[in-house]
PDB file of C-alpha atoms in Angstrom:
ATOM      1  CA  MET F   1       0.194  -0.096   0.081  1.00  0.00           C
ATOM      2  CA  ASN F   2       1.230   3.484  -1.139  1.00  0.00           C
ATOM      3  CA  SER F   3       0.715   6.876   0.588  1.00  0.00           C
ATOM      4  CA  TYR F   4      -1.461   7.967  -1.950  1.00  0.00           C
ATOM      5  CA  ASN F   5      -3.979   5.001  -1.045  1.00  0.00           C
ATOM      6  CA  LEU F   6      -3.962   6.096   2.697  1.00  0.00           C
ATOM      7  CA  LEU F   7      -4.402   9.723   2.185  1.00  0.00           C
ATOM      8  CA  ALA F   8      -7.354   8.936   0.001  1.00  0.00           C
ATOM      9  CA  TYR F   9      -8.256   6.739   2.612  1.00  0.00           C
ATOM     10  CA  LEU F  10      -8.512   8.918   5.051  1.00  0.00           C
ATOM     11  CA  ILE F  11      -9.546  11.938   3.184  1.00  0.00           C
ATOM     12  CA  TYR F  12     -12.891   9.891   1.762  1.00  0.00           C
ATOM     13  CA  CYS F  13     -13.238   8.421   5.897  1.00  0.00           C
ATOM     14  CA  ILE F  14     -13.713  11.845   6.694  1.00  0.00           C
ATOM     15  CA  ILE F  15     -15.841  13.492   4.059  1.00  0.00           C
ATOM     16  CA  THR F  16     -17.867   9.616   4.410  1.00  0.00           C
ATOM     17  CA  PHE F  17     -18.202  10.674   8.299  1.00  0.00           C
ATOM     18  CA  PHE F  18     -19.317  13.592   8.115  1.00  0.00           C
ATOM     19  CA  ILE F  19     -22.141  13.384   5.588  1.00  0.00           C
ATOM     20  CA  THR F  20     -23.350  10.401   7.111  1.00  0.00           C
ATOM     21  CA  VAL F  21     -23.550  11.851  10.485  1.00  0.00           C
ATOM     22  CA  ARG F  22     -24.998  15.251   8.868  1.00  0.00           C
ATOM     23  CA  VAL F  23     -27.479  13.733   7.427  1.00  0.00           C
ATOM     24  CA  GLY F  24     -28.481  10.698   9.687  1.00  0.00           C
ATOM     25  CA  TRP F  25     -28.581  13.338  12.240  1.00  0.00           C
ATOM     26  CA  ILE F  26     -31.090  15.541  10.027  1.00  0.00           C
ATOM     27  CA  CYS F  27     -33.722  13.066   9.243  1.00  0.00           C
ATOM     28  CA  TYR F  28     -33.113  11.404  13.080  1.00  0.00           C
ATOM     29  CA  LYS F  29     -34.314  15.066  14.012  1.00  0.00           C
ATOM     30  CA  ASN F  30     -36.859  15.935  11.662  1.00  0.00           C
ATOM     31  CA  GLY F  31     -37.956  12.566  11.176  1.00  0.00           C
ATOM     32  CA  LEU F  32     -39.573  12.339  14.663  1.00  0.00           C
ATOM     33  CA  HIS F  33     -42.653  14.305  14.046  1.00  0.00           C
ATOM     34  CA  PHE F  34     -43.590  12.539  10.564  1.00  0.00           C
ATOM     35  CA  LEU F  35     -43.455   8.943  12.970  1.00  0.00           C
ATOM     36  CA  GLU F  36     -45.302  10.480  15.979  1.00  0.00           C
ATOM     37  CA  GLU F  37     -47.634  11.452  13.226  1.00  0.00           C
ATOM     38  CA  GLU F  38     -47.863   8.318  12.114  1.00  0.00           C
ATOM     39  CA  LEU F  39     -47.435   6.330  15.594  1.00  0.00           C
ATOM     40  CA  LYS F  40     -49.470   7.816  17.326  1.00  0.00           C
ATOM     41  CA  ASP F  41     -47.503   7.650  20.538  1.00  0.00           C
ATOM     42  CA  LYS F  42     -44.016   9.587  21.319  1.00  0.00           C
ATOM     43  CA  LEU F  43     -42.760   7.014  23.233  1.00  0.00           C
ATOM     44  CA  ILE F  44     -42.911   4.500  20.440  1.00  0.00           C
ATOM     45  CA  ALA F  45     -42.090   6.720  17.705  1.00  0.00           C
ATOM     46  CA  GLU F  46     -38.719   8.033  19.402  1.00  0.00           C
ATOM     47  CA  SER F  47     -37.732   4.379  20.146  1.00  0.00           C
ATOM     48  CA  VAL F  48     -38.178   3.365  16.576  1.00  0.00           C
ATOM     49  CA  ASN F  49     -36.675   6.632  15.369  1.00  0.00           C
ATOM     50  CA  LYS F  50     -33.777   5.448  17.361  1.00  0.00           C
ATOM     51  CA  LEU F  51     -33.387   1.922  15.681  1.00  0.00           C
ATOM     52  CA  LEU F  52     -33.809   3.365  12.153  1.00  0.00           C
ATOM     53  CA  LEU F  53     -30.547   5.960  13.074  1.00  0.00           C
ATOM     54  CA  THR F  54     -28.735   3.027  14.429  1.00  0.00           C
ATOM     55  CA  GLY F  55     -29.868   0.856  11.254  1.00  0.00           C
ATOM     56  CA  TYR F  56     -28.588   3.952   8.882  1.00  0.00           C
ATOM     57  CA  TYR F  57     -25.408   4.616  10.743  1.00  0.00           C
ATOM     58  CA  LEU F  58     -24.752   0.685  10.282  1.00  0.00           C
ATOM     59  CA  PHE F  59     -25.551   0.217   6.529  1.00  0.00           C
ATOM     60  CA  ASN F  60     -23.552   3.425   5.962  1.00  0.00           C
ATOM     61  CA  LEU F  61     -20.564   2.431   7.911  1.00  0.00           C
ATOM     62  CA  GLY F  62     -20.715  -1.561   5.880  1.00  0.00           C
ATOM     63  CA  TYR F  63     -21.218   0.445   2.792  1.00  0.00           C
ATOM     64  CA  ALA F  64     -18.578   2.766   2.803  1.00  0.00           C
ATOM     65  CA  SER F  65     -15.930   0.105   4.367  1.00  0.00           C
ATOM     66  CA  ILE F  66     -16.944  -2.264   1.044  1.00  0.00           C
ATOM     67  CA  MET F  67     -15.887   0.749  -1.101  1.00  0.00           C
ATOM     68  CA  ILE F  68     -12.398   1.138   0.412  1.00  0.00           C
ATOM     69  CA  TYR F  69     -12.254  -2.781   0.185  1.00  0.00           C
ATOM     70  CA  THR F  70     -12.765  -2.262  -3.568  1.00  0.00           C
ATOM     71  CA  TRP F  71     -10.428   0.661  -4.123  1.00  0.00           C
ATOM     72  CA  ASN F  72      -7.749  -0.151  -6.565  1.00  0.00           C
ATOM     73  CA  ALA F  73      -3.816   0.562  -5.876  1.00  0.00           C
ATOM     74  CA  ILE F  74      -3.631   4.645  -6.689  1.00  0.00           C
ATOM     75  CA  HIS F  75      -0.552   5.523  -8.228  1.00  0.00           C
ATOM     76  CA  SER F  76      -1.049   9.516  -8.600  1.00  0.00           C
ATOM     77  CA  PHE F  77      -2.306  12.569  -7.461  1.00  0.00           C
ATOM     78  CA  SER F  78      -5.250  12.600 -10.318  1.00  0.00           C
ATOM     79  CA  GLU F  79      -5.787   9.165  -9.278  1.00  0.00           C
ATOM     80  CA  LEU F  80      -6.177  10.137  -5.695  1.00  0.00           C
ATOM     81  CA  ILE F  81      -8.742  12.617  -6.655  1.00  0.00           C
ATOM     82  CA  SER F  82     -10.224  10.640  -8.700  1.00  0.00           C
ATOM     83  CA  GLY F  83     -11.134   7.958  -6.590  1.00  0.00           C
ATOM     84  CA  ILE F  84     -12.457   9.793  -3.398  1.00  0.00           C
ATOM     85  CA  SER F  85     -14.291  11.809  -6.053  1.00  0.00           C
ATOM     86  CA  SER F  86     -16.007   8.561  -7.247  1.00  0.00           C
ATOM     87  CA  LYS F  87     -16.524   6.913  -3.899  1.00  0.00           C
ATOM     88  CA  SER F  88     -17.927  10.075  -2.132  1.00  0.00           C
ATOM     89  CA  ALA F  89     -20.389  10.222  -5.401  1.00  0.00           C
ATOM     90  CA  TYR F  90     -21.913   6.909  -4.653  1.00  0.00           C
ATOM     91  CA  ILE F  91     -22.030   7.243  -0.502  1.00  0.00           C
ATOM     92  CA  VAL F  92     -24.102  10.466  -1.639  1.00  0.00           C
ATOM     93  CA  LEU F  93     -25.937   8.427  -4.238  1.00  0.00           C
ATOM     94  CA  SER F  94     -26.894   5.777  -2.052  1.00  0.00           C
ATOM     95  CA  LEU F  95     -27.916   8.208   0.647  1.00  0.00           C
ATOM     96  CA  GLY F  96     -30.225  10.270  -1.935  1.00  0.00           C
ATOM     97  CA  VAL F  97     -31.835   6.794  -3.348  1.00  0.00           C
ATOM     98  CA  MET F  98     -32.495   5.974   0.609  1.00  0.00           C
ATOM     99  CA  HIS F  99     -33.979   9.005   1.657  1.00  0.00           C
ATOM    100  CA  TYR F 100     -36.526   8.910  -1.449  1.00  0.00           C
ATOM    101  CA  ILE F 101     -37.592   5.310  -0.656  1.00  0.00           C
ATOM    102  CA  ASN F 102     -38.107   5.848   3.058  1.00  0.00           C
ATOM    103  CA  MET F 103     -40.104   9.113   1.550  1.00  0.00           C
ATOM    104  CA  PHE F 104     -42.110   6.860  -0.668  1.00  0.00           C
ATOM    105  CA  LEU F 105     -42.734   4.443   1.943  1.00  0.00           C
ATOM    106  CA  ILE F 106     -44.138   7.051   4.371  1.00  0.00           C
ATOM    107  CA  TYR F 107     -46.107   8.376   1.971  1.00  0.00           C
ATOM    108  CA  PHE F 108     -47.767   4.996   1.077  1.00  0.00           C
ATOM    109  CA  LEU F 109     -47.936   4.272   4.671  1.00  0.00           C
ATOM    110  CA  ARG F 110     -49.917   7.694   5.575  1.00  0.00           C
ATOM    111  CA  LYS F 111     -52.021   7.602   2.405  1.00  0.00           C
ATOM    112  CA  LYS F 112     -53.134   3.389   3.806  1.00  0.00           C
ATOM    113  CA  ASN F 113     -54.182   5.144   6.773  1.00  0.00           C
ATOM    114  CA  LYS F 114     -56.157   7.692   5.182  1.00  0.00           C
ATOM    115  CA  HIS F 115     -58.130   5.174   3.489  1.00  0.00           C
ATOM    116  CA  THR F 116     -58.637   2.455   6.497  1.00  0.00           C
ATOM    117  CA  ILE F 117     -59.618   5.500   8.516  1.00  0.00           C
ATOM    118  CA  HIS F 118     -62.261   6.926   5.924  1.00  0.00           C
ATOM    119  CA  HIS F 119     -63.475   3.690   5.305  1.00  0.00           C
ATOM    120  CA  GLN F 120     -64.561   2.908   9.353  1.00  0.00           C
TER     121      GLN F 120
END
């Protein structure tokens, strides 16, 4: 392993850590309101929200680790920038996809609950 790889890993880990923690905290803080409204119980909503945050962190740490594992040897500064950019982009893209999947699920859960309430 050369010094370019070590530098790339360090920079990538810092970027990934910052993005993962920041996005996770924003979703944790703002998602609680949606969960409270759907679950109608503040204590359960807080517990579910903490479990979702834990799963989110575990998923992203695992994904970031796999990205490091699949990294090729870096031999120049341009490869270093290219590698960091592409691996960080995969993390950001996966976070975006996960966010939209969650919003899609919340939308259908709300739609289902409203449909059930109107028929009762």
